[in-house]
Amino acid sequence: MTDTAFLRQIEGFSLTTAEILYRLPDHPKLLQSYIWQDYDVAPRFPKLIDFLDFWDSNLDGALYRVLVAHRRLIQPAEFSFVAGELRLH
């Protein structure tokens, strides 16, 4: 069984979290918060942009603000194979 999250991190994806604040359709003066999280590529964040485009096209809640945080959990330089063993640095 392959761990796709691990493979994506090796490919350069980072864990990305976005707090999306949007206006309630029936009460536009009120804001609601939605948390989105996935592995994405900084600094362009194509998966997040696709999600926000989908939101803007298909959902009634107008976007107010998006805060983005990301963290590379694994970087290729952090490990190496030595004599058939995997050693973490």
mmCIF file as gemmi writes it, N, C-alpha and C atoms, coordinates in Angstrom:
data_model
loop_
_atom_site.group_PDB
_atom_site.id
_atom_site.type_symbol
_atom_site.label_atom_id
_atom_site.label_alt_id
_atom_site.label_comp_id
_atom_site.label_asym_id
_atom_site.label_entity_id
_atom_site.label_seq_id
_atom_site.pdbx_PDB_ins_code
_atom_site.Cartn_x
_atom_site.Cartn_y
_atom_site.Cartn_z
_atom_site.occupancy
_atom_site.B_iso_or_equiv
_atom_site.pdbx_formal_charge
_atom_site.auth_seq_id
_atom_site.auth_asym_id
_atom_site.pdbx_PDB_model_num
ATOM 1 N N . MET Axp A 1 ? 0.845 -1.177 0 1 0 ? 1 A 1
ATOM 2 C CA . MET Axp A 1 ? 0 0 0 1 0 ? 1 A 1
ATOM 3 C C . MET Axp A 1 ? 0.895 1.245 0 1 0 ? 1 A 1
ATOM 4 N N . THR Axp A 2 ? 0.631 2.172 -0.893 1 0 ? 2 A 1
ATOM 5 C CA . THR Axp A 2 ? 1.433 3.369 -1.034 1 0 ? 2 A 1
ATOM 6 C C . THR Axp A 2 ? 0.804 4.518 -0.255 1 0 ? 2 A 1
ATOM 7 N N . ASP Axp A 3 ? 1.627 5.237 0.478 1 0 ? 3 A 1
ATOM 8 C CA . ASP Axp A 3 ? 1.17 6.412 1.205 1 0 ? 3 A 1
ATOM 9 C C . ASP Axp A 3 ? 1.285 7.61 0.264 1 0 ? 3 A 1
ATOM 10 N N . THR Axp A 4 ? 0.162 8.018 -0.326 1 0 ? 4 A 1
ATOM 11 C CA . THR Axp A 4 ? 0.203 9.104 -1.31 1 0 ? 4 A 1
ATOM 12 C C . THR Axp A 4 ? 0.609 10.433 -0.682 1 0 ? 4 A 1
ATOM 13 N N . ALA Axp A 5 ? 0.253 10.675 0.568 1 0 ? 5 A 1
ATOM 14 C CA . ALA Axp A 5 ? 0.647 11.92 1.226 1 0 ? 5 A 1
ATOM 15 C C . ALA Axp A 5 ? 2.174 12.014 1.321 1 0 ? 5 A 1
ATOM 16 N N . PHE Axp A 6 ? 2.828 10.909 1.668 1 0 ? 6 A 1
ATOM 17 C CA . PHE Axp A 6 ? 4.285 10.891 1.751 1 0 ? 6 A 1
ATOM 18 C C . PHE Axp A 6 ? 4.903 11.148 0.381 1 0 ? 6 A 1
ATOM 19 N N . LEU Axp A 7 ? 4.386 10.476 -0.641 1 0 ? 7 A 1
ATOM 20 C CA . LEU Axp A 7 ? 4.921 10.653 -1.994 1 0 ? 7 A 1
ATOM 21 C C . LEU Axp A 7 ? 4.742 12.09 -2.477 1 0 ? 7 A 1
ATOM 22 N N . ARG Axp A 8 ? 3.624 12.686 -2.175 1 0 ? 8 A 1
ATOM 23 C CA . ARG Axp A 8 ? 3.387 14.068 -2.591 1 0 ? 8 A 1
ATOM 24 C C . ARG Axp A 8 ? 4.371 15.016 -1.9 1 0 ? 8 A 1
ATOM 25 N N . GLN Axp A 9 ? 4.69 14.745 -0.647 1 0 ? 9 A 1
ATOM 26 C CA . GLN Axp A 9 ? 5.655 15.588 0.063 1 0 ? 9 A 1
ATOM 27 C C . GLN Axp A 9 ? 7.037 15.462 -0.557 1 0 ? 9 A 1
ATOM 28 N N . ILE Axp A 10 ? 7.408 14.269 -0.944 1 0 ? 10 A 1
ATOM 29 C CA . ILE Axp A 10 ? 8.695 14.058 -1.612 1 0 ? 10 A 1
ATOM 30 C C . ILE Axp A 10 ? 8.733 14.806 -2.944 1 0 ? 10 A 1
ATOM 31 N N . GLU Axp A 11 ? 7.571 14.919 -3.608 1 0 ? 11 A 1
ATOM 32 C CA . GLU Axp A 11 ? 7.489 15.622 -4.893 1 0 ? 11 A 1
ATOM 33 C C . GLU Axp A 11 ? 7.483 17.137 -4.732 1 0 ? 11 A 1
ATOM 34 N N . GLY Axp A 12 ? 7.503 17.646 -3.481 1 0 ? 12 A 1
ATOM 35 C CA . GLY Axp A 12 ? 7.572 19.084 -3.261 1 0 ? 12 A 1
ATOM 36 C C . GLY Axp A 12 ? 6.291 19.723 -2.772 1 0 ? 12 A 1
ATOM 37 N N . PHE Axp A 13 ? 5.255 18.934 -2.578 1 0 ? 13 A 1
ATOM 38 C CA . PHE Axp A 13 ? 4.008 19.472 -2.051 1 0 ? 13 A 1
ATOM 39 C C . PHE Axp A 13 ? 4.176 19.751 -0.561 1 0 ? 13 A 1
ATOM 40 N N . SER Axp A 14 ? 3.468 20.764 -0.074 1 0 ? 14 A 1
ATOM 41 C CA . SER Axp A 14 ? 3.511 21.076 1.346 1 0 ? 14 A 1
ATOM 42 C C . SER Axp A 14 ? 2.089 21.054 1.896 1 0 ? 14 A 1
ATOM 43 N N . LEU Axp A 15 ? 1.989 20.763 3.187 1 0 ? 15 A 1
ATOM 44 C CA . LEU Axp A 15 ? 0.684 20.774 3.827 1 0 ? 15 A 1
ATOM 45 C C . LEU Axp A 15 ? 0.217 22.223 3.891 1 0 ? 15 A 1
ATOM 46 N N . THR Axp A 16 ? -0.916 22.488 3.273 1 0 ? 16 A 1
ATOM 47 C CA . THR Axp A 16 ? -1.437 23.842 3.16 1 0 ? 16 A 1
ATOM 48 C C . THR Axp A 16 ? -2.784 23.918 3.856 1 0 ? 16 A 1
ATOM 49 N N . THR Axp A 17 ? -2.939 24.923 4.699 1 0 ? 17 A 1
ATOM 50 C CA . THR Axp A 17 ? -4.194 25.161 5.397 1 0 ? 17 A 1
ATOM 51 C C . THR Axp A 17 ? -4.646 26.575 5.062 1 0 ? 17 A 1
ATOM 52 N N . ALA Axp A 18 ? -5.916 26.704 4.706 1 0 ? 18 A 1
ATOM 53 C CA . ALA Axp A 18 ? -6.479 28.022 4.404 1 0 ? 18 A 1
ATOM 54 C C . ALA Axp A 18 ? -7.715 28.241 5.263 1 0 ? 18 A 1
ATOM 55 N N . GLU Axp A 19 ? -7.758 29.39 5.931 1 0 ? 19 A 1
ATOM 56 C CA . GLU Axp A 19 ? -8.977 29.799 6.614 1 0 ? 19 A 1
ATOM 57 C C . GLU Axp A 19 ? -9.701 30.741 5.668 1 0 ? 19 A 1
ATOM 58 N N . ILE Axp A 20 ? -10.873 30.327 5.244 1 0 ? 20 A 1
ATOM 59 C CA . ILE Axp A 20 ? -11.662 31.094 4.292 1 0 ? 20 A 1
ATOM 60 C C . ILE Axp A 20 ? -12.794 31.771 5.053 1 0 ? 20 A 1
ATOM 61 N N . LEU Axp A 21 ? -12.794 33.088 5.046 1 0 ? 21 A 1
ATOM 62 C CA . LEU Axp A 21 ? -13.896 33.846 5.629 1 0 ? 21 A 1
ATOM 63 C C . LEU Axp A 21 ? -14.81 34.281 4.491 1 0 ? 21 A 1
ATOM 64 N N . TYR Axp A 22 ? -16.093 34.023 4.667 1 0 ? 22 A 1
ATOM 65 C CA . TYR Axp A 22 ? -17.046 34.371 3.624 1 0 ? 22 A 1
ATOM 66 C C . TYR Axp A 22 ? -18.302 34.961 4.246 1 0 ? 22 A 1
ATOM 67 N N . ARG Axp A 23 ? -19.026 35.72 3.447 1 0 ? 23 A 1
ATOM 68 C CA . ARG Axp A 23 ? -20.263 36.354 3.906 1 0 ? 23 A 1
ATOM 69 C C . ARG Axp A 23 ? -21.419 35.374 3.765 1 0 ? 23 A 1
ATOM 70 N N . LEU Axp A 24 ? -22.265 35.335 4.775 1 0 ? 24 A 1
ATOM 71 C CA . LEU Axp A 24 ? -23.452 34.494 4.705 1 0 ? 24 A 1
ATOM 72 C C . LEU Axp A 24 ? -24.409 35.074 3.662 1 0 ? 24 A 1
ATOM 73 N N . PRO Axp A 25 ? -24.927 34.241 2.765 1 0 ? 25 A 1
ATOM 74 C CA . PRO Axp A 25 ? -25.787 34.759 1.688 1 0 ? 25 A 1
ATOM 75 C C . PRO Axp A 25 ? -27.01 35.523 2.196 1 0 ? 25 A 1
ATOM 76 N N . ASP Axp A 26 ? -27.664 35.03 3.251 1 0 ? 26 A 1
ATOM 77 C CA . ASP Axp A 26 ? -28.877 35.671 3.752 1 0 ? 26 A 1
ATOM 78 C C . ASP Axp A 26 ? -28.588 36.823 4.708 1 0 ? 26 A 1
ATOM 79 N N . HIS Axp A 27 ? -27.37 36.88 5.23 1 0 ? 27 A 1
ATOM 80 C CA . HIS Axp A 27 ? -26.971 37.926 6.183 1 0 ? 27 A 1
ATOM 81 C C . HIS Axp A 27 ? -25.56 38.394 5.823 1 0 ? 27 A 1
ATOM 82 N N . PRO Axp A 28 ? -25.423 39.205 4.779 1 0 ? 28 A 1
ATOM 83 C CA . PRO Axp A 28 ? -24.084 39.557 4.265 1 0 ? 28 A 1
ATOM 84 C C . PRO Axp A 28 ? -23.195 40.332 5.24 1 0 ? 28 A 1
ATOM 85 N N . LYS Axp A 29 ? -23.747 40.842 6.334 1 0 ? 29 A 1
ATOM 86 C CA . LYS Axp A 29 ? -22.9 41.527 7.314 1 0 ? 29 A 1
ATOM 87 C C . LYS Axp A 29 ? -22.221 40.543 8.271 1 0 ? 29 A 1
ATOM 88 N N . LEU Axp A 30 ? -22.646 39.286 8.233 1 0 ? 30 A 1
ATOM 89 C CA . LEU Axp A 30 ? -22.05 38.253 9.088 1 0 ? 30 A 1
ATOM 90 C C . LEU Axp A 30 ? -21.031 37.448 8.299 1 0 ? 30 A 1
ATOM 91 N N . LEU Axp A 31 ? -19.943 37.092 8.972 1 0 ? 31 A 1
ATOM 92 C CA . LEU Axp A 31 ? -18.902 36.274 8.346 1 0 ? 31 A 1
ATOM 93 C C . LEU Axp A 31 ? -18.916 34.871 8.948 1 0 ? 31 A 1
ATOM 94 N N . GLN Axp A 32 ? -18.631 33.896 8.107 1 0 ? 32 A 1
ATOM 95 C CA . GLN Axp A 32 ? -18.515 32.497 8.513 1 0 ? 32 A 1
ATOM 96 C C . GLN Axp A 32 ? -17.107 32.041 8.143 1 0 ? 32 A 1
ATOM 97 N N . SER Axp A 33 ? -16.576 31.096 8.898 1 0 ? 33 A 1
ATOM 98 C CA . SER Axp A 33 ? -15.233 30.582 8.645 1 0 ? 33 A 1
ATOM 99 C C . SER Axp A 33 ? -15.305 29.147 8.132 1 0 ? 33 A 1
ATOM 100 N N . TYR Axp A 34 ? -14.462 28.841 7.145 1 0 ? 34 A 1
ATOM 101 C CA . TYR Axp A 34 ? -14.348 27.494 6.603 1 0 ? 34 A 1
ATOM 102 C C . TYR Axp A 34 ? -12.863 27.173 6.533 1 0 ? 34 A 1
ATOM 103 N N . ILE Axp A 35 ? -12.475 25.991 6.998 1 0 ? 35 A 1
ATOM 104 C CA . ILE Axp A 35 ? -11.067 25.573 6.957 1 0 ? 35 A 1
ATOM 105 C C . ILE Axp A 35 ? -10.883 24.558 5.838 1 0 ? 35 A 1
ATOM 106 N N . TRP Axp A 36 ? -9.93 24.843 4.96 1 0 ? 36 A 1
ATOM 107 C CA . TRP Axp A 36 ? -9.58 23.958 3.847 1 0 ? 36 A 1
ATOM 108 C C . TRP Axp A 36 ? -8.148 23.489 4.075 1 0 ? 36 A 1
ATOM 109 N N . GLN Axp A 37 ? -7.893 22.185 3.845 1 0 ? 37 A 1
ATOM 110 C CA . GLN Axp A 37 ? -6.536 21.67 4.023 1 0 ? 37 A 1
ATOM 111 C C . GLN Axp A 37 ? -6.264 20.588 2.994 1 0 ? 37 A 1
ATOM 112 N N . ASP Axp A 38 ? -5.09 20.673 2.371 1 0 ? 38 A 1
ATOM 113 C CA . ASP Axp A 38 ? -4.662 19.673 1.382 1 0 ? 38 A 1
ATOM 114 C C . ASP Axp A 38 ? -3.17 19.877 1.148 1 0 ? 38 A 1
ATOM 115 N N . TYR Axp A 39 ? -2.572 18.983 0.389 1 0 ? 39 A 1
ATOM 116 C CA . TYR Axp A 39 ? -1.179 19.155 -0.018 1 0 ? 39 A 1
ATOM 117 C C . TYR Axp A 39 ? -1.17 19.973 -1.31 1 0 ? 39 A 1
ATOM 118 N N . ASP Axp A 40 ? -0.386 21.048 -1.315 1 0 ? 40 A 1
ATOM 119 C CA . ASP Axp A 40 ? -0.354 21.959 -2.449 1 0 ? 40 A 1
ATOM 120 C C . ASP Axp A 40 ? 1.077 22.443 -2.649 1 0 ? 40 A 1
ATOM 121 N N . VAL Axp A 41 ? 1.313 23.152 -3.735 1 0 ? 41 A 1
ATOM 122 C CA . VAL Axp A 41 ? 2.654 23.616 -4.081 1 0 ? 41 A 1
ATOM 123 C C . VAL Axp A 41 ? 2.737 25.126 -3.871 1 0 ? 41 A 1
ATOM 124 N N . ALA Axp A 42 ? 3.591 25.551 -2.931 1 0 ? 42 A 1
ATOM 125 C CA . ALA Axp A 42 ? 3.798 26.979 -2.682 1 0 ? 42 A 1
ATOM 126 C C . ALA Axp A 42 ? 4.778 27.52 -3.72 1 0 ? 42 A 1
ATOM 127 N N . PRO Axp A 43 ? 4.732 28.747 -4.1 1 0 ? 43 A 1
ATOM 128 C CA . PRO Axp A 43 ? 3.881 29.816 -3.593 1 0 ? 43 A 1
ATOM 129 C C . PRO Axp A 43 ? 2.622 30.039 -4.421 1 0 ? 43 A 1
ATOM 130 N N . ARG Axp A 44 ? 2.42 29.291 -5.498 1 0 ? 44 A 1
ATOM 131 C CA . ARG Axp A 44 ? 1.264 29.539 -6.375 1 0 ? 44 A 1
ATOM 132 C C . ARG Axp A 44 ? -0.026 28.864 -5.898 1 0 ? 44 A 1
ATOM 133 N N . PHE Axp A 45 ? 0.078 27.774 -5.147 1 0 ? 45 A 1
ATOM 134 C CA . PHE Axp A 45 ? -1.061 27.057 -4.573 1 0 ? 45 A 1
ATOM 135 C C . PHE Axp A 45 ? -2.152 26.741 -5.612 1 0 ? 45 A 1
ATOM 136 N N . PRO Axp A 46 ? -1.824 25.962 -6.642 1 0 ? 46 A 1
ATOM 137 C CA . PRO Axp A 46 ? -2.818 25.695 -7.7 1 0 ? 46 A 1
ATOM 138 C C . PRO Axp A 46 ? -4.065 24.963 -7.209 1 0 ? 46 A 1
ATOM 139 N N . LYS Axp A 47 ? -3.936 24.035 -6.266 1 0 ? 47 A 1
ATOM 140 C CA . LYS Axp A 47 ? -5.121 23.329 -5.774 1 0 ? 47 A 1
ATOM 141 C C . LYS Axp A 47 ? -6.041 24.266 -4.999 1 0 ? 47 A 1
ATOM 142 N N . LEU Axp A 48 ? -5.473 25.143 -4.183 1 0 ? 48 A 1
ATOM 143 C CA . LEU Axp A 48 ? -6.271 26.105 -3.441 1 0 ? 48 A 1
ATOM 144 C C . LEU Axp A 48 ? -6.958 27.074 -4.402 1 0 ? 48 A 1
ATOM 145 N N . ILE Axp A 49 ? -6.233 27.556 -5.399 1 0 ? 49 A 1
ATOM 146 C CA . ILE Axp A 49 ? -6.816 28.475 -6.38 1 0 ? 49 A 1
ATOM 147 C C . ILE Axp A 49 ? -7.973 27.806 -7.113 1 0 ? 49 A 1
ATOM 148 N N . ASP Axp A 50 ? -7.799 26.534 -7.496 1 0 ? 50 A 1
ATOM 149 C CA . ASP Axp A 50 ? -8.897 25.801 -8.148 1 0 ? 50 A 1
ATOM 150 C C . ASP Axp A 50 ? -10.11 25.711 -7.237 1 0 ? 50 A 1
ATOM 151 N N . PHE Axp A 51 ? -9.87 25.435 -5.939 1 0 ? 51 A 1
ATOM 152 C CA . PHE Axp A 51 ? -10.972 25.348 -4.992 1 0 ? 51 A 1
ATOM 153 C C . PHE Axp A 51 ? -11.675 26.698 -4.847 1 0 ? 51 A 1
ATOM 154 N N . LEU Axp A 52 ? -10.902 27.779 -4.75 1 0 ? 52 A 1
ATOM 155 C CA . LEU Axp A 52 ? -11.5 29.102 -4.611 1 0 ? 52 A 1
ATOM 156 C C . LEU Axp A 52 ? -12.26 29.516 -5.874 1 0 ? 52 A 1
ATOM 157 N N . ASP Axp A 53 ? -11.757 29.131 -7.044 1 0 ? 53 A 1
ATOM 158 C CA . ASP Axp A 53 ? -12.479 29.392 -8.294 1 0 ? 53 A 1
ATOM 159 C C . ASP Axp A 53 ? -13.805 28.635 -8.304 1 0 ? 53 A 1
ATOM 160 N N . PHE Axp A 54 ? -13.777 27.363 -7.862 1 0 ? 54 A 1
ATOM 161 C CA . PHE Axp A 54 ? -15.008 26.578 -7.761 1 0 ? 54 A 1
ATOM 162 C C . PHE Axp A 54 ? -15.986 27.262 -6.807 1 0 ? 54 A 1
ATOM 163 N N . TRP Axp A 55 ? -15.473 27.691 -5.646 1 0 ? 55 A 1
ATOM 164 C CA . TRP Axp A 55 ? -16.314 28.368 -4.646 1 0 ? 55 A 1
ATOM 165 C C . TRP Axp A 55 ? -16.979 29.596 -5.278 1 0 ? 55 A 1
ATOM 166 N N . ASP Axp A 56 ? -16.176 30.428 -5.911 1 0 ? 56 A 1
ATOM 167 C CA . ASP Axp A 56 ? -16.669 31.674 -6.483 1 0 ? 56 A 1
ATOM 168 C C . ASP Axp A 56 ? -17.725 31.421 -7.564 1 0 ? 56 A 1
ATOM 169 N N . SER Axp A 57 ? -17.564 30.345 -8.332 1 0 ? 57 A 1
ATOM 170 C CA . SER Axp A 57 ? -18.489 30.044 -9.429 1 0 ? 57 A 1
ATOM 171 C C . SER Axp A 57 ? -19.763 29.333 -8.984 1 0 ? 57 A 1
ATOM 172 N N . ASN Axp A 58 ? -19.691 28.549 -7.893 1 0 ? 58 A 1
ATOM 173 C CA . ASN Axp A 58 ? -20.801 27.651 -7.565 1 0 ? 58 A 1
ATOM 174 C C . ASN Axp A 58 ? -21.484 27.888 -6.225 1 0 ? 58 A 1
ATOM 175 N N . LEU Axp A 59 ? -20.881 28.65 -5.336 1 0 ? 59 A 1
ATOM 176 C CA . LEU Axp A 59 ? -21.467 28.842 -4.013 1 0 ? 59 A 1
ATOM 177 C C . LEU Axp A 59 ? -21.919 30.284 -3.83 1 0 ? 59 A 1
ATOM 178 N N . ASP Axp A 60 ? -22.913 30.468 -2.981 1 0 ? 60 A 1
ATOM 179 C CA . ASP Axp A 60 ? -23.506 31.793 -2.803 1 0 ? 60 A 1
ATOM 180 C C . ASP Axp A 60 ? -22.737 32.69 -1.836 1 0 ? 60 A 1
ATOM 181 N N . GLY Axp A 61 ? -21.989 32.132 -0.923 1 0 ? 61 A 1
ATOM 182 C CA . GLY Axp A 61 ? -21.278 32.937 0.075 1 0 ? 61 A 1
ATOM 183 C C . GLY Axp A 61 ? -20.104 33.667 -0.548 1 0 ? 61 A 1
ATOM 184 N N . ALA Axp A 62 ? -20.18 34.995 -0.606 1 0 ? 62 A 1
ATOM 185 C CA . ALA Axp A 62 ? -19.096 35.789 -1.208 1 0 ? 62 A 1
ATOM 186 C C . ALA Axp A 62 ? -17.834 35.709 -0.342 1 0 ? 62 A 1
ATOM 187 N N . LEU Axp A 63 ? -16.702 35.473 -0.976 1 0 ? 63 A 1
ATOM 188 C CA . LEU Axp A 63 ? -15.433 35.401 -0.256 1 0 ? 63 A 1
ATOM 189 C C . LEU Axp A 63 ? -15.077 36.768 0.314 1 0 ? 63 A 1
ATOM 190 N N . TYR Axp A 64 ? -14.616 36.767 1.549 1 0 ? 64 A 1
ATOM 191 C CA . TYR Axp A 64 ? -14.204 38.003 2.215 1 0 ? 64 A 1
ATOM 192 C C . TYR Axp A 64 ? -12.68 38.056 2.365 1 0 ? 64 A 1
ATOM 193 N N . ARG Axp A 65 ? -12.106 36.959 2.902 1 0 ? 65 A 1
ATOM 194 C CA . ARG Axp A 65 ? -10.66 36.918 3.14 1 0 ? 65 A 1
ATOM 195 C C . ARG Axp A 65 ? -10.206 35.47 3.187 1 0 ? 65 A 1
ATOM 196 N N . VAL Axp A 66 ? -8.995 35.218 2.703 1 0 ? 66 A 1
ATOM 197 C CA . VAL Axp A 66 ? -8.386 33.886 2.757 1 0 ? 66 A 1
ATOM 198 C C . VAL Axp A 66 ? -7.01 34.025 3.383 1 0 ? 66 A 1
ATOM 199 N N . LEU Axp A 67 ? -6.796 33.339 4.492 1 0 ? 67 A 1
ATOM 200 C CA . LEU Axp A 67 ? -5.488 33.299 5.151 1 0 ? 67 A 1
ATOM 201 C C . LEU Axp A 67 ? -4.87 31.938 4.867 1 0 ? 67 A 1
ATOM 202 N N . VAL Axp A 68 ? -3.623 31.933 4.425 1 0 ? 68 A 1
ATOM 203 C CA . VAL Axp A 68 ? -2.969 30.688 4.014 1 0 ? 68 A 1
ATOM 204 C C . VAL Axp A 68 ? -1.725 30.445 4.861 1 0 ? 68 A 1
ATOM 205 N N . ALA Axp A 69 ? -1.592 29.206 5.323 1 0 ? 69 A 1
ATOM 206 C CA . ALA Axp A 69 ? -0.378 28.766 6.019 1 0 ? 69 A 1
ATOM 207 C C . ALA Axp A 69 ? 0.062 27.467 5.366 1 0 ? 69 A 1
ATOM 208 N N . HIS Axp A 70 ? 1.362 27.304 5.228 1 0 ? 70 A 1
ATOM 209 C CA . HIS Axp A 70 ? 1.858 26.033 4.684 1 0 ? 70 A 1
ATOM 210 C C . HIS Axp A 70 ? 3.168 25.673 5.355 1 0 ? 70 A 1
ATOM 211 N N . ARG Axp A 71 ? 3.427 24.385 5.346 1 0 ? 71 A 1
ATOM 212 C CA . ARG Axp A 71 ? 4.64 23.886 5.991 1 0 ? 71 A 1
ATOM 213 C C . ARG Axp A 71 ? 5.11 22.659 5.234 1 0 ? 71 A 1
ATOM 214 N N . ARG Axp A 72 ? 6.355 22.706 4.801 1 0 ? 72 A 1
ATOM 215 C CA . ARG Axp A 72 ? 6.944 21.51 4.202 1 0 ? 72 A 1
ATOM 216 C C . ARG Axp A 72 ? 7.33 20.582 5.34 1 0 ? 72 A 1
ATOM 217 N N . LEU Axp A 73 ? 6.637 19.47 5.436 1 0 ? 73 A 1
ATOM 218 C CA . LEU Axp A 73 ? 6.887 18.523 6.515 1 0 ? 73 A 1
ATOM 219 C C . LEU Axp A 73 ? 8.114 17.666 6.238 1 0 ? 73 A 1
ATOM 220 N N . ILE Axp A 74 ? 8.333 17.37 4.976 1 0 ? 74 A 1
ATOM 221 C CA . ILE Axp A 74 ? 9.476 16.536 4.577 1 0 ? 74 A 1
ATOM 222 C C . ILE Axp A 74 ? 10.139 17.212 3.387 1 0 ? 74 A 1
ATOM 223 N N . GLN Axp A 75 ? 11.448 17.253 3.416 1 0 ? 75 A 1
ATOM 224 C CA . GLN Axp A 75 ? 12.199 17.771 2.284 1 0 ? 75 A 1
ATOM 225 C C . GLN Axp A 75 ? 13.165 16.679 1.839 1 0 ? 75 A 1
ATOM 226 N N . PRO Axp A 76 ? 13.382 16.548 0.529 1 0 ? 76 A 1
ATOM 227 C CA . PRO Axp A 76 ? 14.259 15.482 0.045 1 0 ? 76 A 1
ATOM 228 C C . PRO Axp A 76 ? 15.647 15.473 0.668 1 0 ? 76 A 1
ATOM 229 N N . ALA Axp A 77 ? 16.177 16.606 1.088 1 0 ? 77 A 1
ATOM 230 C CA . ALA Axp A 77 ? 17.517 16.67 1.672 1 0 ? 77 A 1
ATOM 231 C C . ALA Axp A 77 ? 17.563 16.158 3.107 1 0 ? 77 A 1
ATOM 232 N N . GLU Axp A 78 ? 16.429 15.848 3.682 1 0 ? 78 A 1
ATOM 233 C CA . GLU Axp A 78 ? 16.391 15.447 5.076 1 0 ? 78 A 1
ATOM 234 C C . GLU Axp A 78 ? 16.675 13.962 5.291 1 0 ? 78 A 1
ATOM 235 N N . PHE Axp A 79 ? 16.756 13.17 4.239 1 0 ? 79 A 1
ATOM 236 C CA . PHE Axp A 79 ? 17.049 11.755 4.428 1 0 ? 79 A 1
ATOM 237 C C . PHE Axp A 79 ? 17.943 11.264 3.301 1 0 ? 79 A 1
ATOM 238 N N . SER Axp A 80 ? 18.613 10.169 3.569 1 0 ? 80 A 1
ATOM 239 C CA . SER Axp A 80 ? 19.477 9.575 2.554 1 0 ? 80 A 1
ATOM 240 C C . SER Axp A 80 ? 19.561 8.074 2.788 1 0 ? 80 A 1
ATOM 241 N N . PHE Axp A 81 ? 19.847 7.363 1.716 1 0 ? 81 A 1
ATOM 242 C CA . PHE Axp A 81 ? 20.032 5.924 1.808 1 0 ? 81 A 1
ATOM 243 C C . PHE Axp A 81 ? 21.527 5.644 1.966 1 0 ? 81 A 1
ATOM 244 N N . VAL Axp A 82 ? 21.882 4.896 3.012 1 0 ? 82 A 1
ATOM 245 C CA . VAL Axp A 82 ? 23.274 4.543 3.27 1 0 ? 82 A 1
ATOM 246 C C . VAL Axp A 82 ? 23.347 3.035 3.426 1 0 ? 82 A 1
ATOM 247 N N . ALA Axp A 83 ? 24.04 2.393 2.522 1 0 ? 83 A 1
ATOM 248 C CA . ALA Axp A 83 ? 24.23 0.931 2.571 1 0 ? 83 A 1
ATOM 249 C C . ALA Axp A 83 ? 22.905 0.203 2.775 1 0 ? 83 A 1
ATOM 250 N N . GLY Axp A 84 ? 21.87 0.624 2.022 1 0 ? 84 A 1
ATOM 251 C CA . GLY Axp A 84 ? 20.587 -0.038 2.09 1 0 ? 84 A 1
ATOM 252 C C . GLY Axp A 84 ? 19.722 0.348 3.271 1 0 ? 84 A 1
ATOM 253 N N . GLU Axp A 85 ? 20.18 1.284 4.105 1 0 ? 85 A 1
ATOM 254 C CA . GLU Axp A 85 ? 19.389 1.74 5.235 1 0 ? 85 A 1
ATOM 255 C C . GLU Axp A 85 ? 18.94 3.172 5.009 1 0 ? 85 A 1
ATOM 256 N N . LEU Axp A 86 ? 17.775 3.488 5.514 1 0 ? 86 A 1
ATOM 257 C CA . LEU Axp A 86 ? 17.278 4.841 5.451 1 0 ? 86 A 1
ATOM 258 C C . LEU Axp A 86 ? 17.64 5.536 6.753 1 0 ? 86 A 1
ATOM 259 N N . ARG Axp A 87 ? 18.406 6.608 6.643 1 0 ? 87 A 1
ATOM 260 C CA . ARG Axp A 87 ? 18.821 7.349 7.839 1 0 ? 87 A 1
ATOM 261 C C . ARG Axp A 87 ? 18.26 8.758 7.766 1 0 ? 87 A 1
ATOM 262 N N . LEU Axp A 88 ? 17.585 9.165 8.799 1 0 ? 88 A 1
ATOM 263 C CA . LEU Axp A 88 ? 17.059 10.519 8.885 1 0 ? 88 A 1
ATOM 264 C C . LEU Axp A 88 ? 18.104 11.428 9.49 1 0 ? 88 A 1
ATOM 265 N N . HIS Axp A 89 ? 18.214 12.629 8.971 1 0 ? 89 A 1
ATOM 266 C CA . HIS Axp A 89 ? 19.185 13.604 9.466 1 0 ? 89 A 1
ATOM 267 C C . HIS Axp A 89 ? 18.502 14.594 10.367 1 0 ? 89 A 1
